[in-house]
Tab-separated table of N, CA and C in Angstrom:
chain	number	residue	atom	x	y	z
A	134	MET	N	0.770	-1.371	0.003
A	134	MET	CA	0.071	-0.019	0.043
A	134	MET	C	0.839	1.249	0.099
A	135	ASN	N	0.669	2.245	-0.960
A	135	ASN	CA	1.344	3.481	-0.875
A	135	ASN	C	0.520	4.414	0.226
A	136	SER	N	1.666	5.240	0.565
A	136	SER	CA	1.231	6.583	1.373
A	136	SER	C	-0.068	7.313	0.806
A	137	THR	N	-0.778	7.350	1.776
A	137	THR	CA	-2.043	8.389	1.889
A	137	THR	C	-1.737	9.640	2.006
A	138	HIS	N	-0.423	9.942	2.684
A	138	HIS	CA	-0.216	11.345	3.111
A	138	HIS	C	0.445	12.233	1.999
A	139	ASN	N	0.166	13.358	2.106
A	139	ASN	CA	1.109	14.185	1.262
A	139	ASN	C	1.857	15.118	2.142
A	140	PHE	N	2.333	14.720	3.039
A	140	PHE	CA	3.578	15.609	3.865
A	140	PHE	C	4.265	14.828	4.387
A	141	PRO	N	5.598	15.172	4.558
A	141	PRO	CA	6.618	14.423	5.031
A	141	PRO	C	6.612	13.917	6.252
A	142	LEU	N	6.808	12.994	7.014
A	142	LEU	CA	6.828	12.304	8.119
A	142	LEU	C	8.312	12.831	8.869
A	143	ASN	N	8.442	13.190	10.043
A	143	ASN	CA	9.726	13.555	10.501
A	143	ASN	C	10.106	12.496	11.410
A	144	LEU	N	10.987	11.568	10.663
A	144	LEU	CA	11.408	10.315	11.165
A	144	LEU	C	12.114	10.276	12.338
A	145	LYS	N	13.083	11.411	12.531
A	145	LYS	CA	13.761	11.409	13.791
A	145	LYS	C	13.011	11.724	14.991
A	146	ASN	N	11.995	12.807	14.761
A	146	ASN	CA	11.020	13.075	15.743
A	146	ASN	C	10.319	11.951	16.149
A	147	VAL	N	9.731	11.119	15.134
A	147	VAL	CA	8.989	9.910	15.617
A	147	VAL	C	9.853	8.706	16.454
A	148	LEU	N	10.946	8.606	15.791
A	148	LEU	CA	11.905	7.605	16.543
A	148	LEU	C	12.291	8.224	17.906
A	149	GLY	N	12.809	9.577	18.020
A	149	GLY	CA	12.992	10.039	19.412
A	149	GLY	C	11.858	9.782	20.460
A	150	SER	N	10.950	10.112	20.031
A	150	SER	CA	9.535	10.142	20.848
A	150	SER	C	9.410	8.660	21.298
A	151	VAL	N	9.377	7.767	20.387
A	151	VAL	CA	9.118	6.294	20.827
A	151	VAL	C	10.122	5.578	21.798
A	152	PHE	N	11.270	6.033	21.138
A	152	PHE	CA	12.689	5.302	21.928
A	152	PHE	C	12.953	6.294	23.054
A	153	GLY	N	12.439	7.339	23.413
A	153	GLY	CA	12.939	8.097	24.446
A	153	GLY	C	14.624	8.716	24.447
A	154	THR	N	14.741	9.117	23.104
A	154	THR	CA	16.152	9.534	22.956
A	154	THR	C	15.962	10.914	22.115
A	155	LEU	N	17.158	11.589	22.174
A	155	LEU	CA	17.267	12.642	21.480
A	155	LEU	C	17.191	12.348	20.086
A	156	PRO	N	16.425	13.100	19.076
A	156	PRO	CA	16.211	12.834	17.915
A	156	PRO	C	17.440	13.028	17.015
A	157	GLU	N	18.315	14.077	17.369
A	157	GLU	CA	19.374	14.552	17.091
A	157	GLU	C	20.642	13.432	16.994
A	158	ALA	N	20.295	12.790	17.985
A	158	ALA	CA	21.433	11.548	18.370
A	158	ALA	C	21.134	10.247	17.703
A	159	LEU	N	20.195	10.042	16.690
A	159	LEU	CA	19.902	8.905	15.968
A	159	LEU	C	20.670	8.932	14.494
A	160	HIS	N	21.262	7.744	14.380
A	160	HIS	CA	21.975	7.562	13.282
A	160	HIS	C	21.451	6.379	12.313
A	161	ASP	N	21.799	6.084	11.067
A	161	ASP	CA	21.336	5.158	10.183
A	161	ASP	C	21.746	3.730	10.838
A	162	THR	N	22.873	3.291	11.367
A	162	THR	CA	23.149	2.350	12.070
A	162	THR	C	22.899	1.940	13.548
A	163	ASP	N	22.199	2.813	13.937
A	163	ASP	CA	21.479	2.474	15.457
A	163	ASP	C	20.540	1.435	15.188
A	164	SER	N	20.387	0.905	16.426
A	164	SER	CA	19.701	-0.732	16.373
A	164	SER	C	19.282	-0.823	17.774
A	165	PRO	N	18.463	-1.907	18.294
A	165	PRO	CA	18.123	-1.890	19.552
A	165	PRO	C	19.405	-2.463	20.316
A	166	GLU	N	20.625	-2.710	19.734
A	166	GLU	CA	21.710	-2.745	20.349
A	166	GLU	C	22.487	-1.445	20.908
A	167	THR	N	22.255	-0.332	20.226
A	167	THR	CA	22.877	0.734	20.605
A	167	THR	C	21.584	1.831	20.977
A	168	ILE	N	20.637	1.537	21.038
A	168	ILE	CA	19.290	2.592	21.600
A	168	ILE	C	18.679	1.845	22.751
A	169	ALA	N	18.936	2.335	24.132
A	169	ALA	CA	18.509	1.591	25.213
A	169	ALA	C	16.909	1.389	25.231
A	170	GLY	N	16.148	2.323	24.590
A	170	GLY	CA	14.690	2.390	24.630
A	170	GLY	C	14.153	1.576	23.536
A	171	TRP	N	14.950	0.989	22.700
A	171	TRP	CA	14.500	0.296	21.549
A	171	TRP	C	14.325	-1.260	22.057
A	172	ASP	N	13.062	-1.567	22.431
A	172	ASP	CA	12.985	-3.077	22.717
A	172	ASP	C	11.778	-3.695	21.947
A	173	SER	N	11.386	-4.762	22.064
A	173	SER	CA	10.174	-5.574	21.204
A	173	SER	C	8.936	-4.688	21.382
A	174	PHE	N	8.682	-4.142	22.786
A	174	PHE	CA	7.367	-3.443	22.465
A	174	PHE	C	7.270	-1.792	22.255
A	175	GLN	N	8.567	-1.230	22.145
A	175	GLN	CA	8.654	-0.047	21.572
A	175	GLN	C	8.564	-0.344	20.190
A	176	THR	N	9.212	-1.408	19.617
A	176	THR	CA	9.216	-1.788	18.067
A	176	THR	C	7.899	-1.758	17.562
A	177	PHE	N	6.795	-2.214	18.270
A	177	PHE	CA	5.543	-2.300	17.940
A	177	PHE	C	5.030	-1.158	18.081
A	178	ILE	N	5.243	-0.272	18.964
A	178	ILE	CA	4.679	0.919	19.062
A	178	ILE	C	5.356	1.832	17.938
A	179	MET	N	6.608	1.787	17.695
A	179	MET	CA	7.282	2.416	16.492
A	179	MET	C	6.460	2.247	15.076
A	180	PHE	N	6.249	0.787	14.939
A	180	PHE	CA	5.468	0.521	13.517
A	180	PHE	C	4.140	1.114	13.562
A	181	GLN	N	3.488	1.013	14.667
A	181	GLN	CA	2.155	1.651	14.746
A	181	GLN	C	2.214	3.174	14.544
A	182	GLU	N	3.102	3.713	14.720
A	182	GLU	CA	3.242	5.161	14.760
A	182	GLU	C	3.492	5.494	13.263
A	183	LEU	N	4.494	4.775	12.566
A	183	LEU	CA	4.905	5.081	11.398
A	183	LEU	C	3.911	4.876	10.476
A	184	GLU	N	3.016	3.715	10.858
A	184	GLU	CA	1.868	3.580	9.858
A	184	GLU	C	0.894	4.399	9.895
A	185	LYS	N	0.505	4.882	11.203
A	185	LYS	CA	-0.610	5.878	11.288
A	185	LYS	C	-0.025	7.260	10.810
A	186	GLN	N	1.170	7.762	11.002
A	186	GLN	CA	1.727	8.979	10.192
A	186	GLN	C	1.904	8.812	8.838
A	187	GLY	N	2.324	7.826	8.364
A	187	GLY	CA	2.738	7.474	7.061
A	187	GLY	C	1.585	7.034	6.278
A	188	GLY	N	0.463	6.791	6.808
A	188	GLY	CA	-0.782	6.230	5.894
A	188	GLY	C	-0.609	4.953	5.310
A	189	VAL	N	0.317	4.218	5.795
A	189	VAL	CA	0.539	2.867	5.374
A	189	VAL	C	0.338	1.867	6.140
A	190	SER	N	0.467	0.252	5.483
A	190	SER	CA	0.345	-0.821	6.188
A	190	SER	C	1.377	-1.635	6.102
A	191	PHE	N	2.287	-2.195	6.973
A	191	PHE	CA	3.417	-2.813	6.591
A	191	PHE	C	3.015	-4.363	6.766
A	192	THR	N	3.663	-5.128	5.952
A	192	THR	CA	3.666	-6.721	6.259
A	192	THR	C	4.561	-7.214	7.233
A	193	LEU	N	4.178	-8.280	7.687
A	193	LEU	CA	4.842	-9.173	8.698
A	193	LEU	C	6.540	-9.099	8.205
A	194	GLU	N	6.613	-9.592	7.104
A	194	GLU	CA	7.927	-9.617	6.396
A	194	GLU	C	8.603	-8.343	6.585
A	195	ASP	N	8.046	-7.141	6.258
A	195	ASP	CA	8.532	-5.810	6.506
A	195	ASP	C	9.032	-5.517	7.762
A	196	LEU	N	8.183	-6.041	8.909
A	196	LEU	CA	8.414	-5.865	10.189
A	196	LEU	C	9.913	-6.673	10.677
A	197	VAL	N	9.886	-7.741	10.100
A	197	VAL	CA	11.075	-8.749	10.180
A	197	VAL	C	12.478	-8.268	9.841
A	198	GLU	N	12.429	-7.593	8.845
A	198	GLU	CA	13.600	-7.099	8.141
A	198	GLU	C	14.219	-6.181	8.741
A	199	VAL	N	13.490	-5.258	9.430
A	199	VAL	CA	13.842	-4.060	9.965
A	199	VAL	C	14.964	-4.404	11.286
A	200	ARG	N	15.980	-3.788	11.298
A	200	ARG	CA	16.959	-4.136	12.260
A	200	ARG	C	17.876	-2.772	12.866
A	201	THR	N	17.721	-1.619	11.872
A	201	THR	CA	18.442	-0.406	11.881
A	201	THR	C	17.499	0.664	11.595
A	202	VAL	N	18.012	2.031	12.098
A	202	VAL	CA	17.307	3.019	11.487
A	202	VAL	C	17.287	3.148	10.017
A	203	GLY	N	18.480	2.732	9.456
A	203	GLY	CA	18.674	2.769	7.966
A	203	GLY	C	17.603	1.980	7.576
A	204	ASP	N	17.376	0.681	8.017
A	204	ASP	CA	16.392	-0.332	7.429
A	204	ASP	C	14.759	0.278	7.530
A	205	ILE	N	14.469	1.226	8.489
A	205	ILE	CA	13.343	1.856	8.563
A	205	ILE	C	13.295	3.090	7.557
A	206	LYS	N	14.277	3.803	7.242
A	206	LYS	CA	14.207	4.649	6.035
A	206	LYS	C	13.991	3.788	4.589
A	207	LYS	N	14.631	2.579	4.597
A	207	LYS	CA	14.473	1.753	3.420
A	207	LYS	C	12.929	1.498	3.160
A	208	LEU	N	12.504	0.818	4.275
A	208	LEU	CA	10.935	0.452	4.498
A	208	LEU	C	10.115	1.604	4.012
A	209	LEU	N	10.323	2.726	4.567
A	209	LEU	CA	9.411	4.065	4.000
A	209	LEU	C	9.545	4.391	2.652
A	210	LYS	N	10.716	4.378	2.011
A	210	LYS	CA	10.982	4.464	0.814
A	210	LYS	C	10.395	3.564	-0.112
A	211	LYS	N	10.187	2.232	0.270
A	211	LYS	CA	9.581	1.228	-0.364
A	211	LYS	C	8.249	1.588	-0.597
A	212	TYR	N	7.461	2.077	0.359
A	212	TYR	CA	6.063	2.538	0.237
A	212	TYR	C	5.860	4.129	0.001
A	213	ASN	N	6.792	4.521	-0.673
A	213	ASN	CA	6.747	5.921	-1.081
A	213	ASN	C	6.315	6.878	0.001
A	214	VAL	N	6.632	6.589	1.155
A	214	VAL	CA	6.216	7.607	2.488
A	214	VAL	C	7.164	8.945	2.524
A	215	PRO	N	6.974	9.857	2.171
A	215	PRO	CA	7.911	11.129	2.266
A	215	PRO	C	8.099	11.296	3.639
A	216	PHE	N	9.490	11.483	3.978
A	216	PHE	CA	9.958	11.777	5.111
A	216	PHE	C	11.198	12.680	5.201
A	217	ILE	N	11.330	13.277	6.427
A	217	ILE	CA	12.461	14.148	6.530
A	217	ILE	C	13.403	13.684	7.786
A	218	ILE	N	14.666	13.879	7.713
A	218	ILE	CA	15.517	13.350	8.770
A	218	ILE	C	16.838	14.113	8.758
A	219	ALA	N	16.768	15.165	9.755
A	219	ALA	CA	17.697	16.271	9.918
A	219	ALA	C	17.565	17.075	8.613
A	220	SER	N	18.679	17.162	7.847
A	220	SER	CA	18.821	17.829	6.630
A	220	SER	C	18.604	16.893	5.293
A	221	GLU	N	18.463	15.677	5.682
A	221	GLU	CA	18.190	14.764	4.434
A	221	GLU	C	16.901	14.640	4.434
A	222	SER	N	16.246	14.404	3.260
A	222	SER	CA	14.876	14.138	2.902
A	222	SER	C	14.719	13.322	1.896
A	223	TYR	N	13.535	12.720	1.750
A	223	TYR	CA	13.177	11.622	0.882
A	223	TYR	C	11.557	11.839	0.543
A	224	ASN	N	11.408	12.157	-0.899
A	224	ASN	CA	10.228	12.642	-1.191
A	224	ASN	C	9.987	11.955	-2.690
A	225	GLU	N	9.382	10.829	-2.966
A	225	GLU	CA	9.216	10.251	-4.209
A	225	GLU	C	8.359	11.213	-4.975
A	226	ASN	N	7.306	11.797	-4.633
A	226	ASN	CA	6.434	12.983	-5.237
A	226	ASN	C	6.954	14.214	-5.272
A	227	LYS	N	7.986	14.581	-4.574
A	227	LYS	CA	8.375	15.968	-4.787
A	227	LYS	C	7.412	16.871	-4.140
A	228	PHE	N	6.869	16.452	-3.042
A	228	PHE	CA	5.986	17.414	-2.180
A	228	PHE	C	7.046	18.695	-1.833
A	229	SER	N	6.454	19.857	-1.639
A	229	SER	CA	7.293	20.916	-0.905
A	229	SER	C	7.071	20.904	0.507
A	230	LEU	N	8.007	21.470	1.293
A	230	LEU	CA	7.904	21.194	2.484
A	230	LEU	C	7.604	22.878	3.210
């Protein structure tokens, strides 16, 4: 399912809020091993929030493949969910910010 939202999701803010960490401290290589608040329950909450804000539904296969912040970005790109993360942005449909 493609995104039904036409505004970019602020990925670092979502992840920072869910994991209880500073958004600016997050990096593509971060994972449950490097983020203290990233446990199985918070993973569930994270996916719910990404689905809600991104207007998508992920498959079980999608959820199993995500191991890092970089994997989350790849997943959002797969579903054409526009997002921003610091100075970097991804927007398949070229929405203006």
